PDB file of C-alpha atoms and ligand atoms in Angstrom:
ATOM      1  CA  UNK S 249      -5.490 -43.292   1.514  1.00  0.00           C
ATOM      2  CA  UNK S 250      -5.794 -46.315   3.728  1.00  0.00           C
ATOM      3  CA  UNK S 251      -4.405 -47.281   7.114  1.00  0.00           C
ATOM      4  CA  UNK S 252      -2.681 -50.519   7.916  1.00  0.00           C
ATOM      5  CA  UNK S 253      -5.603 -52.456   9.490  1.00  0.00           C
ATOM      6  CA  UNK S 254      -3.338 -54.063  12.069  1.00  0.00           C
ATOM      7  CA  UNK S 255      -1.950 -50.814  13.437  1.00  0.00           C
ATOM      8  CA  UNK S 256      -2.689 -50.324  17.138  1.00  0.00           C
ATOM      9  CA  UNK S 257      -4.126 -46.934  18.030  1.00  0.00           C
ATOM     10  CA  UNK S 258      -3.398 -44.949  21.163  1.00  0.00           C
ATOM     11  CA  UNK S 259      -6.014 -42.406  22.203  1.00  0.00           C
ATOM     12  CA  UNK S 260      -4.115 -41.057  25.206  1.00  0.00           C
ATOM     13  CA  UNK S 261      -3.380 -37.658  23.689  1.00  0.00           C
ATOM     14  CA  UNK S 262      -6.767 -37.234  22.070  1.00  0.00           C
ATOM     15  CA  UNK S 263      -9.545 -35.315  23.719  1.00  0.00           C
ATOM     16  CA  UNK S 264     -12.985 -34.178  22.727  1.00  0.00           C
ATOM     17  CA  UNK S 265     -14.750 -31.375  24.520  1.00  0.00           C
ATOM     18  CA  UNK S 266     -17.989 -32.006  22.700  1.00  0.00           C
ATOM     19  CA  UNK S 267     -20.576 -29.328  22.349  1.00  0.00           C
ATOM     20  CA  UNK S 268     -19.513 -26.936  25.020  1.00  0.00           C
ATOM     21  CA  UNK S 269     -22.148 -24.320  24.481  1.00  0.00           C
ATOM     22  CA  UNK S 270     -19.515 -21.763  25.305  1.00  0.00           C
ATOM     23  CA  UNK S 271     -19.025 -18.931  22.914  1.00  0.00           C
ATOM     24  CA  UNK S 272     -21.786 -20.097  20.696  1.00  0.00           C
ATOM     25  CA  UNK S 273     -21.635 -17.759  17.787  1.00  0.00           C
ATOM     26  CA  UNK S 274     -25.065 -16.195  17.707  1.00  0.00           C
ATOM     27  CA  UNK S 275     -25.132 -15.849  13.984  1.00  0.00           C
ATOM     28  CA  UNK S 276     -21.927 -13.942  14.098  1.00  0.00           C
ATOM     29  CA  UNK S 277     -19.022 -16.255  13.898  1.00  0.00           C
ATOM     30  CA  UNK S 278     -16.098 -15.706  11.708  1.00  0.00           C
ATOM     31  CA  UNK S 279     -16.766 -15.280   8.038  1.00  0.00           C
ATOM     32  CA  UNK S 280     -15.296 -17.758   5.657  1.00  0.00           C
ATOM     33  CA  UNK S 281     -13.792 -15.994   2.670  1.00  0.00           C
ATOM     34  CA  UNK S 282     -15.720 -16.678  -0.482  1.00  0.00           C
ATOM     35  CA  UNK S 283     -18.525 -18.412   1.321  1.00  0.00           C
ATOM     36  CA  UNK S 284     -20.050 -21.657   0.214  1.00  0.00           C
ATOM     37  CA  UNK S 285     -21.766 -20.210  -2.789  1.00  0.00           C
ATOM     38  CA  UNK S 286     -18.710 -20.146  -4.954  1.00  0.00           C
ATOM     39  CA  UNK S 287     -18.715 -23.874  -5.396  1.00  0.00           C
ATOM     40  CA  UNK S 288     -15.919 -26.299  -4.832  1.00  0.00           C
ATOM     41  CA  UNK S 289     -13.681 -26.135  -1.898  1.00  0.00           C
ATOM     42  CA  UNK S 290     -12.009 -22.947  -2.976  1.00  0.00           C
ATOM     43  CA  UNK S 291     -12.547 -20.271  -0.453  1.00  0.00           C
ATOM     44  CA  UNK S 292     -14.254 -22.413   2.103  1.00  0.00           C
ATOM     45  CA  UNK S 293     -11.285 -23.944   3.769  1.00  0.00           C
ATOM     46  CA  UNK S 294      -9.813 -21.825   6.424  1.00  0.00           C
ATOM     47  CA  UNK S 295      -6.905 -22.932   8.475  1.00  0.00           C
ATOM     48  CA  UNK S 296      -6.474 -20.905  11.561  1.00  0.00           C
ATOM     49  CA  UNK S 297      -3.249 -20.846  13.394  1.00  0.00           C
ATOM     50  CA  UNK S 298      -2.582 -19.257  16.657  1.00  0.00           C
ATOM     51  CA  UNK S 299       0.968 -18.272  17.226  1.00  0.00           C
ATOM     52  CA  UNK S 300       1.841 -16.524  20.400  1.00  0.00           C
ATOM     53  CA  UNK S 301       4.639 -14.632  18.804  1.00  0.00           C
ATOM     54  CA  UNK S 302       4.716 -11.918  21.361  1.00  0.00           C
ATOM     55  CA  UNK S 303       4.918 -14.462  24.129  1.00  0.00           C
ATOM     56  CA  UNK S 304       7.804 -16.221  22.499  1.00  0.00           C
ATOM     57  CA  UNK S 305       9.611 -13.185  21.202  1.00  0.00           C
ATOM     58  CA  UNK S 306      12.077 -13.397  24.015  1.00  0.00           C
ATOM     59  CA  UNK S 307      13.139 -16.824  22.826  1.00  0.00           C
ATOM     60  CA  UNK S 308      12.577 -20.213  24.276  1.00  0.00           C
ATOM     61  CA  UNK S 309       9.441 -21.632  25.671  1.00  0.00           C
ATOM     62  CA  UNK S 310       7.229 -20.006  28.236  1.00  0.00           C
ATOM     63  CA  UNK S 311       7.810 -21.391  31.660  1.00  0.00           C
ATOM     64  CA  UNK S 312       9.408 -24.500  30.249  1.00  0.00           C
ATOM     65  CA  UNK S 313       6.251 -26.498  30.609  1.00  0.00           C
ATOM     66  CA  UNK S 314       2.542 -26.346  30.332  1.00  0.00           C
ATOM     67  CA  UNK S 315       2.301 -26.648  34.082  1.00  0.00           C
ATOM     68  CA  UNK S 316       1.004 -23.141  34.461  1.00  0.00           C
ATOM     69  CA  UNK S 317      -1.940 -23.890  32.260  1.00  0.00           C
ATOM     70  CA  UNK S 318      -4.699 -25.996  33.654  1.00  0.00           C
ATOM     71  CA  UNK S 319      -5.394 -28.765  31.200  1.00  0.00           C
ATOM     72  CA  UNK S 320      -7.621 -30.578  33.627  1.00  0.00           C
ATOM     73  CA  UNK S 321     -10.492 -28.437  32.461  1.00  0.00           C
ATOM     74  CA  UNK S 322     -10.408 -30.419  29.245  1.00  0.00           C
ATOM     75  CA  UNK S 323     -13.507 -32.475  29.383  1.00  0.00           C
ATOM     76  CA  UNK S 324     -13.651 -35.600  27.344  1.00  0.00           C
ATOM     77  CA  UNK S 325     -16.722 -37.109  25.818  1.00  0.00           C
ATOM     78  CA  UNK S 326     -15.028 -40.428  25.168  1.00  0.00           C
ATOM     79  CA  UNK S 327     -15.357 -39.840  21.463  1.00  0.00           C
ATOM     80  CA  UNK S 328     -12.177 -41.734  20.655  1.00  0.00           C
ATOM     81  CA  UNK S 329     -12.514 -44.651  23.060  1.00  0.00           C
ATOM     82  CA  UNK S 330     -13.634 -47.021  20.358  1.00  0.00           C
ATOM     83  CA  UNK S 331     -10.609 -46.406  18.194  1.00  0.00           C
ATOM     84  CA  UNK S 332      -8.419 -49.450  18.608  1.00  0.00           C
ATOM     85  CA  UNK S 333      -6.898 -50.374  15.282  1.00  0.00           C
ATOM     86  CA  UNK S 334      -6.117 -49.173  11.814  1.00  0.00           C
ATOM     87  CA  UNK S 335      -9.197 -51.067  10.724  1.00  0.00           C
ATOM     88  CA  UNK S 336     -11.254 -48.672  12.833  1.00  0.00           C
ATOM     89  CA  UNK S 337      -9.395 -45.798  11.218  1.00  0.00           C
ATOM     90  CA  UNK S 338     -10.430 -47.044   7.801  1.00  0.00           C
ATOM     91  CA  UNK S 339     -14.075 -46.940   8.851  1.00  0.00           C
ATOM     92  CA  UNK S 340     -14.244 -43.789  10.914  1.00  0.00           C
ATOM     93  CA  UNK S 341     -13.028 -40.257  10.395  1.00  0.00           C
ATOM     94  CA  UNK S 342     -12.607 -39.925  14.156  1.00  0.00           C
ATOM     95  CA  UNK S 343     -10.373 -42.974  14.347  1.00  0.00           C
ATOM     96  CA  UNK S 344      -8.474 -41.845  11.266  1.00  0.00           C
ATOM     97  CA  UNK S 345      -7.717 -38.671  13.208  1.00  0.00           C
ATOM     98  CA  UNK S 346      -6.290 -40.802  16.017  1.00  0.00           C
ATOM     99  CA  UNK S 347      -4.186 -42.808  13.589  1.00  0.00           C
ATOM    100  CA  UNK S 348      -2.737 -39.680  12.055  1.00  0.00           C
ATOM    101  CA  UNK S 349      -1.981 -38.206  15.469  1.00  0.00           C
ATOM    102  CA  UNK S 350      -0.270 -41.425  16.485  1.00  0.00           C
ATOM    103  CA  UNK S 351       1.788 -41.394  13.334  1.00  0.00           C
ATOM    104  CA  UNK S 352       2.788 -37.756  13.808  1.00  0.00           C
ATOM    105  CA  UNK S 353       3.709 -38.440  17.419  1.00  0.00           C
ATOM    106  CA  UNK S 354       5.774 -41.495  16.542  1.00  0.00           C
ATOM    107  CA  UNK S 355       7.534 -39.769  13.704  1.00  0.00           C
ATOM    108  CA  UNK S 356       8.460 -36.603  15.532  1.00  0.00           C
ATOM    109  CA  UNK S 357       9.429 -38.318  18.767  1.00  0.00           C
ATOM    110  CA  UNK S 358      12.242 -39.913  16.763  1.00  0.00           C
ATOM    111  CA  UNK S 359      12.973 -37.316  14.118  1.00  0.00           C
ATOM    112  CA  UNK S 360      13.100 -34.241  16.324  1.00  0.00           C
ATOM    113  CA  UNK S 361      15.796 -35.451  18.746  1.00  0.00           C
ATOM    114  CA  UNK S 362      17.648 -37.270  15.976  1.00  0.00           C
ATOM    115  CA  UNK S 363      17.864 -34.271  13.734  1.00  0.00           C
ATOM    116  CA  UNK S 364      18.039 -31.372  16.148  1.00  0.00           C
ATOM    117  CA  UNK S 365      19.010 -32.664  19.568  1.00  0.00           C
ATOM    118  CA  UNK S 366      15.879 -31.018  20.893  1.00  0.00           C
ATOM    119  CA  UNK S 367      13.852 -33.154  23.247  1.00  0.00           C
ATOM    120  CA  UNK S 368      10.413 -34.112  22.059  1.00  0.00           C
ATOM    121  CA  UNK S 369       7.803 -33.020  24.528  1.00  0.00           C
ATOM    122  CA  UNK S 370       5.087 -35.534  25.170  1.00  0.00           C
ATOM    123  CA  UNK S 371       2.586 -33.052  26.529  1.00  0.00           C
ATOM    124  CA  UNK S 372       0.912 -32.035  23.311  1.00  0.00           C
ATOM    125  CA  UNK S 373      -2.698 -32.886  22.640  1.00  0.00           C
ATOM    126  CA  UNK S 374      -5.257 -32.861  19.938  1.00  0.00           C
ATOM    127  CA  UNK S 375      -8.571 -31.539  21.194  1.00  0.00           C
ATOM    128  CA  UNK S 376     -11.736 -31.572  19.153  1.00  0.00           C
ATOM    129  CA  UNK S 377     -14.792 -29.511  19.896  1.00  0.00           C
ATOM    130  CA  UNK S 378     -18.051 -28.297  18.502  1.00  0.00           C
ATOM    131  CA  UNK S 379     -19.387 -24.754  18.597  1.00  0.00           C
ATOM    132  CA  UNK S 380     -16.837 -23.263  20.910  1.00  0.00           C
ATOM    133  CA  UNK S 381     -14.077 -23.938  23.393  1.00  0.00           C
ATOM    134  CA  UNK S 382     -11.865 -22.165  25.862  1.00  0.00           C
ATOM    135  CA  UNK S 383      -8.182 -22.622  25.101  1.00  0.00           C
ATOM    136  CA  UNK S 384      -4.867 -21.467  26.463  1.00  0.00           C
ATOM    137  CA  UNK S 385      -4.995 -18.869  23.707  1.00  0.00           C
ATOM    138  CA  UNK S 386      -8.464 -17.597  24.484  1.00  0.00           C
ATOM    139  CA  UNK S 387     -11.864 -18.808  23.450  1.00  0.00           C
ATOM    140  CA  UNK S 388     -12.541 -20.046  19.967  1.00  0.00           C
ATOM    141  CA  UNK S 389     -15.937 -19.965  18.344  1.00  0.00           C
ATOM    142  CA  UNK S 390     -17.480 -22.286  15.833  1.00  0.00           C
ATOM    143  CA  UNK S 391     -16.039 -22.811  12.413  1.00  0.00           C
ATOM    144  CA  UNK S 392     -12.756 -21.089  13.039  1.00  0.00           C
ATOM    145  CA  UNK S 393     -10.967 -24.030  11.536  1.00  0.00           C
ATOM    146  CA  UNK S 394      -7.984 -25.845  12.971  1.00  0.00           C
ATOM    147  CA  UNK S 395      -5.349 -24.021  14.932  1.00  0.00           C
ATOM    148  CA  UNK S 396      -2.393 -24.679  17.160  1.00  0.00           C
ATOM    149  CA  UNK S 397      -2.134 -22.978  20.526  1.00  0.00           C
ATOM    150  CA  UNK S 398       1.482 -22.799  21.725  1.00  0.00           C
ATOM    151  CA  UNK S 399       0.495 -21.942  25.278  1.00  0.00           C
ATOM    152  CA  UNK S 400      -1.098 -25.298  25.985  1.00  0.00           C
ATOM    153  CA  UNK S 401       0.588 -27.140  23.130  1.00  0.00           C
ATOM    154  CA  UNK S 402      -2.687 -28.276  21.742  1.00  0.00           C
ATOM    155  CA  UNK S 403      -4.079 -28.569  18.263  1.00  0.00           C
ATOM    156  CA  UNK S 404      -7.727 -27.542  18.323  1.00  0.00           C
ATOM    157  CA  UNK S 405     -10.103 -28.824  15.722  1.00  0.00           C
ATOM    158  CA  UNK S 406     -13.672 -27.754  15.383  1.00  0.00           C
ATOM    159  CA  UNK S 407     -14.851 -30.979  13.845  1.00  0.00           C
ATOM    160  CA  UNK S 408     -17.832 -29.365  12.235  1.00  0.00           C
ATOM    161  CA  UNK S 409     -15.215 -27.791  10.018  1.00  0.00           C
ATOM    162  CA  UNK S 410     -14.275 -31.185   8.718  1.00  0.00           C
ATOM    163  CA  UNK S 411     -17.770 -32.621   8.867  1.00  0.00           C
ATOM    164  CA  UNK S 412     -19.447 -29.787   7.067  1.00  0.00           C
ATOM    165  CA  UNK S 413     -16.768 -28.481   4.811  1.00  0.00           C
ATOM    166  CA  UNK S 414     -14.170 -31.066   4.085  1.00  0.00           C
ATOM    167  CA  UNK S 415     -16.103 -34.293   4.229  1.00  0.00           C
ATOM    168  CA  UNK S 416     -19.224 -33.161   2.434  1.00  0.00           C
ATOM    169  CA  UNK S 417     -17.302 -31.196  -0.110  1.00  0.00           C
ATOM    170  CA  UNK S 418     -14.723 -33.868  -0.653  1.00  0.00           C
ATOM    171  CA  UNK S 419     -16.782 -37.011  -0.324  1.00  0.00           C
ATOM    172  CA  UNK S 420     -16.876 -38.474   3.153  1.00  0.00           C
ATOM    173  CA  UNK S 421     -14.227 -39.822   5.471  1.00  0.00           C
ATOM    174  CA  UNK S 422     -12.284 -40.883   2.421  1.00  0.00           C
ATOM    175  CA  UNK S 423     -12.074 -37.238   1.547  1.00  0.00           C
ATOM    176  CA  UNK S 424      -8.478 -38.114   1.316  1.00  0.00           C
ATOM    177  CA  UNK S 425      -5.393 -36.603   2.637  1.00  0.00           C
ATOM    178  CA  UNK S 426      -6.852 -33.208   3.453  1.00  0.00           C
ATOM    179  CA  UNK S 427      -7.413 -33.612   7.180  1.00  0.00           C
ATOM    180  CA  UNK S 428      -4.139 -35.515   7.690  1.00  0.00           C
ATOM    181  CA  UNK S 429      -2.374 -32.744   5.842  1.00  0.00           C
ATOM    182  CA  UNK S 430      -4.017 -30.108   8.020  1.00  0.00           C
ATOM    183  CA  UNK S 431      -3.115 -32.009  11.176  1.00  0.00           C
ATOM    184  CA  UNK S 432       0.447 -32.445   9.978  1.00  0.00           C
ATOM    185  CA  UNK S 433       0.722 -28.731   9.232  1.00  0.00           C
ATOM    186  CA  UNK S 434      -0.524 -27.827  12.699  1.00  0.00           C
ATOM    187  CA  UNK S 435       1.818 -30.395  14.187  1.00  0.00           C
ATOM    188  CA  UNK S 436       4.569 -28.628  12.304  1.00  0.00           C
ATOM    189  CA  UNK S 437       3.762 -25.553  14.363  1.00  0.00           C
ATOM    190  CA  UNK S 438       4.184 -27.671  17.485  1.00  0.00           C
ATOM    191  CA  UNK S 439       7.637 -28.698  16.317  1.00  0.00           C
ATOM    192  CA  UNK S 440       8.435 -25.048  15.672  1.00  0.00           C
ATOM    193  CA  UNK S 441       7.230 -24.257  19.160  1.00  0.00           C
ATOM    194  CA  UNK S 442       9.585 -26.855  20.649  1.00  0.00           C
ATOM    195  CA  UNK S 443      12.469 -25.612  18.516  1.00  0.00           C
ATOM    196  CA  UNK S 444      11.857 -21.991  19.501  1.00  0.00           C
ATOM    197  CA  UNK S 445      11.388 -21.072  15.851  1.00  0.00           C
ATOM    198  CA  UNK S 446       8.408 -18.863  16.554  1.00  0.00           C
ATOM    199  CA  UNK S 447      10.739 -16.492  18.355  1.00  0.00           C
ATOM    200  CA  UNK S 448      12.544 -15.903  15.059  1.00  0.00           C
ATOM    201  CA  UNK S 449       9.547 -14.265  13.506  1.00  0.00           C
ATOM    202  CA  UNK S 450      10.346 -10.575  13.360  1.00  0.00           C
ATOM    203  CA  UNK S 451       8.537  -9.492  10.224  1.00  0.00           C
ATOM    204  CA  UNK S 452       4.856 -10.076   9.699  1.00  0.00           C
ATOM    205  CA  UNK S 453       3.996  -8.574   6.352  1.00  0.00           C
ATOM    206  CA  UNK S 454       4.817  -9.459   2.802  1.00  0.00           C
ATOM    207  CA  UNK S 455       5.516 -12.585   0.777  1.00  0.00           C
ATOM    208  CA  UNK S 456       9.025 -13.028   2.121  1.00  0.00           C
ATOM    209  CA  UNK S 457       8.286 -12.135   5.707  1.00  0.00           C
ATOM    210  CA  UNK S 458       9.309 -14.336   8.598  1.00  0.00           C
ATOM    211  CA  UNK S 459       5.653 -15.083   9.206  1.00  0.00           C
ATOM    212  CA  UNK S 460       5.299 -16.574   5.737  1.00  0.00           C
ATOM    213  CA  UNK S 461       8.515 -18.522   6.235  1.00  0.00           C
ATOM    214  CA  UNK S 462       7.052 -19.964   9.418  1.00  0.00           C
ATOM    215  CA  UNK S 463       3.980 -21.178   7.536  1.00  0.00           C
ATOM    216  CA  UNK S 464       5.920 -22.626   4.633  1.00  0.00           C
ATOM    217  CA  UNK S 465       8.151 -24.429   7.083  1.00  0.00           C
ATOM    218  CA  UNK S 466       5.090 -26.038   8.674  1.00  0.00           C
ATOM    219  CA  UNK S 467       4.133 -27.269   5.205  1.00  0.00           C
ATOM    220  CA  UNK S 468       7.623 -28.649   4.759  1.00  0.00           C
ATOM    221  CA  UNK S 469       7.402 -30.455   8.100  1.00  0.00           C
ATOM    222  CA  UNK S 470       4.068 -31.896   6.989  1.00  0.00           C
ATOM    223  CA  UNK S 471       5.841 -33.261   3.941  1.00  0.00           C
ATOM    224  CA  UNK S 472       8.550 -34.816   6.102  1.00  0.00           C
ATOM    225  CA  UNK S 473       5.942 -36.705   8.083  1.00  0.00           C
ATOM    226  CA  UNK S 474       3.964 -37.725   5.007  1.00  0.00           C
ATOM    227  CA  UNK S 475       7.006 -39.368   3.528  1.00  0.00           C
ATOM    228  CA  UNK S 476       7.706 -41.302   6.723  1.00  0.00           C
ATOM    229  CA  UNK S 477       4.069 -42.301   7.227  1.00  0.00           C
ATOM    230  CA  UNK S 478       3.998 -43.901   3.820  1.00  0.00           C
ATOM    231  CA  UNK S 479       7.417 -45.523   3.892  1.00  0.00           C
ATOM    232  CA  UNK S 480       8.405 -46.436   7.457  1.00  0.00           C
ATOM    233  CA  UNK S 481       7.779 -50.118   8.061  1.00  0.00           C
ATOM    234  CA  UNK S 482       6.811 -51.716  11.340  1.00  0.00           C
ATOM    235  CA  UNK S 483       8.177 -55.073  12.487  1.00  0.00           C
ATOM    236  CA  UNK S 484       5.791 -56.847  10.151  1.00  0.00           C
ATOM    237  CA  UNK S 485       6.889 -54.801   7.195  1.00  0.00           C
ATOM    238  CA  UNK S 486       3.714 -52.748   7.073  1.00  0.00           C
ATOM    239  CA  UNK S 487       3.524 -48.995   6.747  1.00  0.00           C
ATOM    240  CA  UNK S 488       0.844 -47.082   8.616  1.00  0.00           C
ATOM    241  CA  UNK S 489      -0.576 -45.275   5.629  1.00  0.00           C
ATOM    242  CA  UNK S 490      -0.898 -47.221   2.438  1.00  0.00           C
ATOM    243  CA  UNK S 491      -2.344 -46.210  -0.849  1.00  0.00           C
ATOM    244  CA  UNK S 492      -1.459 -42.566  -0.487  1.00  0.00           C
ATOM    245  CA  UNK S 493      -1.648 -41.544  -4.077  1.00  0.00           C
ATOM    246  CA  UNK S 494      -0.345 -38.544  -5.923  1.00  0.00           C
ATOM    247  CA  UNK S 495      -3.962 -37.517  -6.251  1.00  0.00           C
ATOM    248  CA  UNK S 496      -4.353 -37.584  -2.471  1.00  0.00           C
ATOM    249  CA  UNK S 497      -1.362 -35.343  -2.061  1.00  0.00           C
ATOM    250  CA  UNK S 498      -2.506 -33.044  -4.830  1.00  0.00           C
ATOM    251  CA  UNK S 499      -5.933 -32.779  -3.200  1.00  0.00           C
ATOM    252  CA  UNK S 500      -4.348 -31.795   0.083  1.00  0.00           C
ATOM    253  CA  UNK S 501      -2.213 -29.218  -1.586  1.00  0.00           C
ATOM    254  CA  UNK S 502      -5.217 -27.924  -3.468  1.00  0.00           C
ATOM    255  CA  UNK S 503      -6.849 -27.513  -0.075  1.00  0.00           C
ATOM    256  CA  UNK S 504      -3.838 -25.571   1.080  1.00  0.00           C
ATOM    257  CA  UNK S 505      -4.117 -23.542  -2.073  1.00  0.00           C
ATOM    258  CA  UNK S 506      -7.735 -22.846  -1.351  1.00  0.00           C
ATOM    259  CA  UNK S 507      -6.756 -21.582   2.040  1.00  0.00           C
ATOM    260  CA  UNK S 508      -4.876 -18.802   0.398  1.00  0.00           C
ATOM    261  CA  UNK S 509      -4.621 -16.241   3.082  1.00  0.00           C
ATOM    262  CA  UNK S 510      -4.588 -17.790   6.459  1.00  0.00           C
ATOM    263  CA  UNK S 511      -5.625 -16.214   9.662  1.00  0.00           C
ATOM    264  CA  UNK S 512      -3.576 -15.944  12.737  1.00  0.00           C
ATOM    265  CA  UNK S 513      -3.709 -14.875  16.304  1.00  0.00           C
ATOM    266  CA  UNK S 514      -0.704 -12.830  17.132  1.00  0.00           C
ATOM    267  CA  UNK S 515      -0.916 -12.836  20.852  1.00  0.00           C
ATOM    268  CA  UNK S 516      -2.018 -15.183  23.570  1.00  0.00           C
ATOM    269  CA  UNK S 517      -4.690 -14.513  26.095  1.00  0.00           C
ATOM    270  CA  UNK S 518      -7.359 -12.770  24.108  1.00  0.00           C
ATOM    271  CA  UNK S 519     -10.264 -14.297  22.336  1.00  0.00           C
ATOM    272  CA  UNK S 520      -9.464 -15.896  19.056  1.00  0.00           C
ATOM    273  CA  UNK S 521      -9.775 -13.041  16.654  1.00  0.00           C
ATOM    274  CA  UNK S 522      -8.249 -14.019  13.358  1.00  0.00           C
ATOM    275  CA  UNK S 523      -6.986 -11.427  10.991  1.00  0.00           C
ATOM    276  CA  UNK S 524      -5.924 -11.641   7.423  1.00  0.00           C
ATOM    277  CA  UNK S 525      -2.575 -13.122   6.921  1.00  0.00           C
ATOM    278  CA  UNK S 526      -0.356 -13.809   4.033  1.00  0.00           C
ATOM    279  CA  UNK S 527       0.521 -17.464   4.027  1.00  0.00           C
ATOM    280  CA  UNK S 528       2.756 -17.792   1.054  1.00  0.00           C
ATOM    281  CA  UNK S 529       1.678 -18.481  -2.475  1.00  0.00           C
ATOM    282  CA  UNK S 530       0.124 -21.784  -3.414  1.00  0.00           C
ATOM    283  CA  UNK S 531       3.158 -22.476  -5.530  1.00  0.00           C
ATOM    284  CA  UNK S 532       5.453 -21.940  -2.571  1.00  0.00           C
ATOM    285  CA  UNK S 533       3.346 -24.158  -0.329  1.00  0.00           C
ATOM    286  CA  UNK S 534       3.465 -26.986  -2.851  1.00  0.00           C
ATOM    287  CA  UNK S 535       7.174 -26.528  -3.261  1.00  0.00           C
ATOM    288  CA  UNK S 536       7.897 -26.688   0.442  1.00  0.00           C
ATOM    289  CA  UNK S 537       5.604 -29.651   1.090  1.00  0.00           C
ATOM    290  CA  UNK S 538       7.437 -31.496  -1.655  1.00  0.00           C
ATOM    291  CA  UNK S 539      10.802 -30.414  -0.288  1.00  0.00           C
ATOM    292  CA  UNK S 540       9.936 -31.973   3.054  1.00  0.00           C
ATOM    293  CA  UNK S 541       8.565 -35.075   1.354  1.00  0.00           C
ATOM    294  CA  UNK S 542      11.656 -35.518  -0.797  1.00  0.00           C
ATOM    295  CA  UNK S 543      14.449 -34.427   1.518  1.00  0.00           C
ATOM    296  CA  UNK S 544      13.000 -35.479   4.866  1.00  0.00           C
ATOM    297  CA  UNK S 545      15.181 -33.258   7.006  1.00  0.00           C
ATOM    298  CA  UNK S 546      14.698 -30.254   9.249  1.00  0.00           C
ATOM    299  CA  UNK S 547      17.725 -28.753   7.570  1.00  0.00           C
ATOM    300  CA  UNK S 548      16.115 -28.919   4.149  1.00  0.00           C
ATOM    301  CA  UNK S 549      13.060 -27.211   5.640  1.00  0.00           C
ATOM    302  CA  UNK S 550      14.978 -24.144   6.774  1.00  0.00           C
ATOM    303  CA  UNK S 551      12.738 -21.644   5.086  1.00  0.00           C
ATOM    304  CA  UNK S 552      14.372 -18.892   7.091  1.00  0.00           C
ATOM    305  CA  UNK S 553      17.680 -19.509   5.341  1.00  0.00           C
ATOM    306  CA  UNK S 554      16.247 -19.831   1.899  1.00  0.00           C
ATOM    307  CA  UNK S 555      16.748 -16.800  -0.268  1.00  0.00           C
ATOM    308  CA  UNK S 556      13.903 -17.536  -2.618  1.00  0.00           C
ATOM    309  CA  UNK S 557      10.680 -18.955  -1.337  1.00  0.00           C
TER     310      UNK S 557
HETATM  311 ZN1   ZN Z 610       0.096 -22.674   9.747  1.00  0.00          ZN
END
């Protein structure tokens, strides 16, 4: 994939906590299923999602804002300051992350109100870190993989996850659509948070549980964005992401496949302590990503209404 070199990047919602030193996992850490020995990316990609289901079970959003959570503690190393244009995004994985965030933000700030009447909240952030970080959902240690914390509306990315696992395994910053796909999936959880969808999750176990439907819906939302990112033209007739090939998409979906069982935090406040989680079959995840890509509507992504997943 390739970004439109002329695209202007906005780093306002990007933060990097750097190497905090907090919660450094003294050899413990969280095991990655399958380990690295198995070869390939299978089993080494772990996407971690934090969903404060219990917090949201009563419906609606907690407190109506993130005002009760102190985001000022987010330090910033200035990691993204140099990211100005799509050209930068083509040269740097960090700037590519900014470009994808910008695209997700632009897409959903239109699509969410247009399609649902729900206001798009501008408070969300993407925060990268190394080793460990304190979040509104508790502290996360190294290598937990990406997750979304509803409490502070932030997508957290341990970038060593991408550096060590995705980029090296998949061949550098051009490792394709994998990280954008992951970001788009996590962003899908943010949309669900704004829509109050997380409060609909009543059943946690089994392939047709609400929890699986929530995950498949996030895949569908990722597909919605992917379609727009590759087809929506700016005033000069350029799209943000060009050269997104079928292979790129397949690679991303293979990554999702490799995730297999995801891990999830069921309640806010405690340390991040992932547990095994059924995420839907690979076949279902592909299907729902493609549904979002093809149909492009929240309605089409209503995995809760679908009889067969
Ligand atoms: Zn998820």
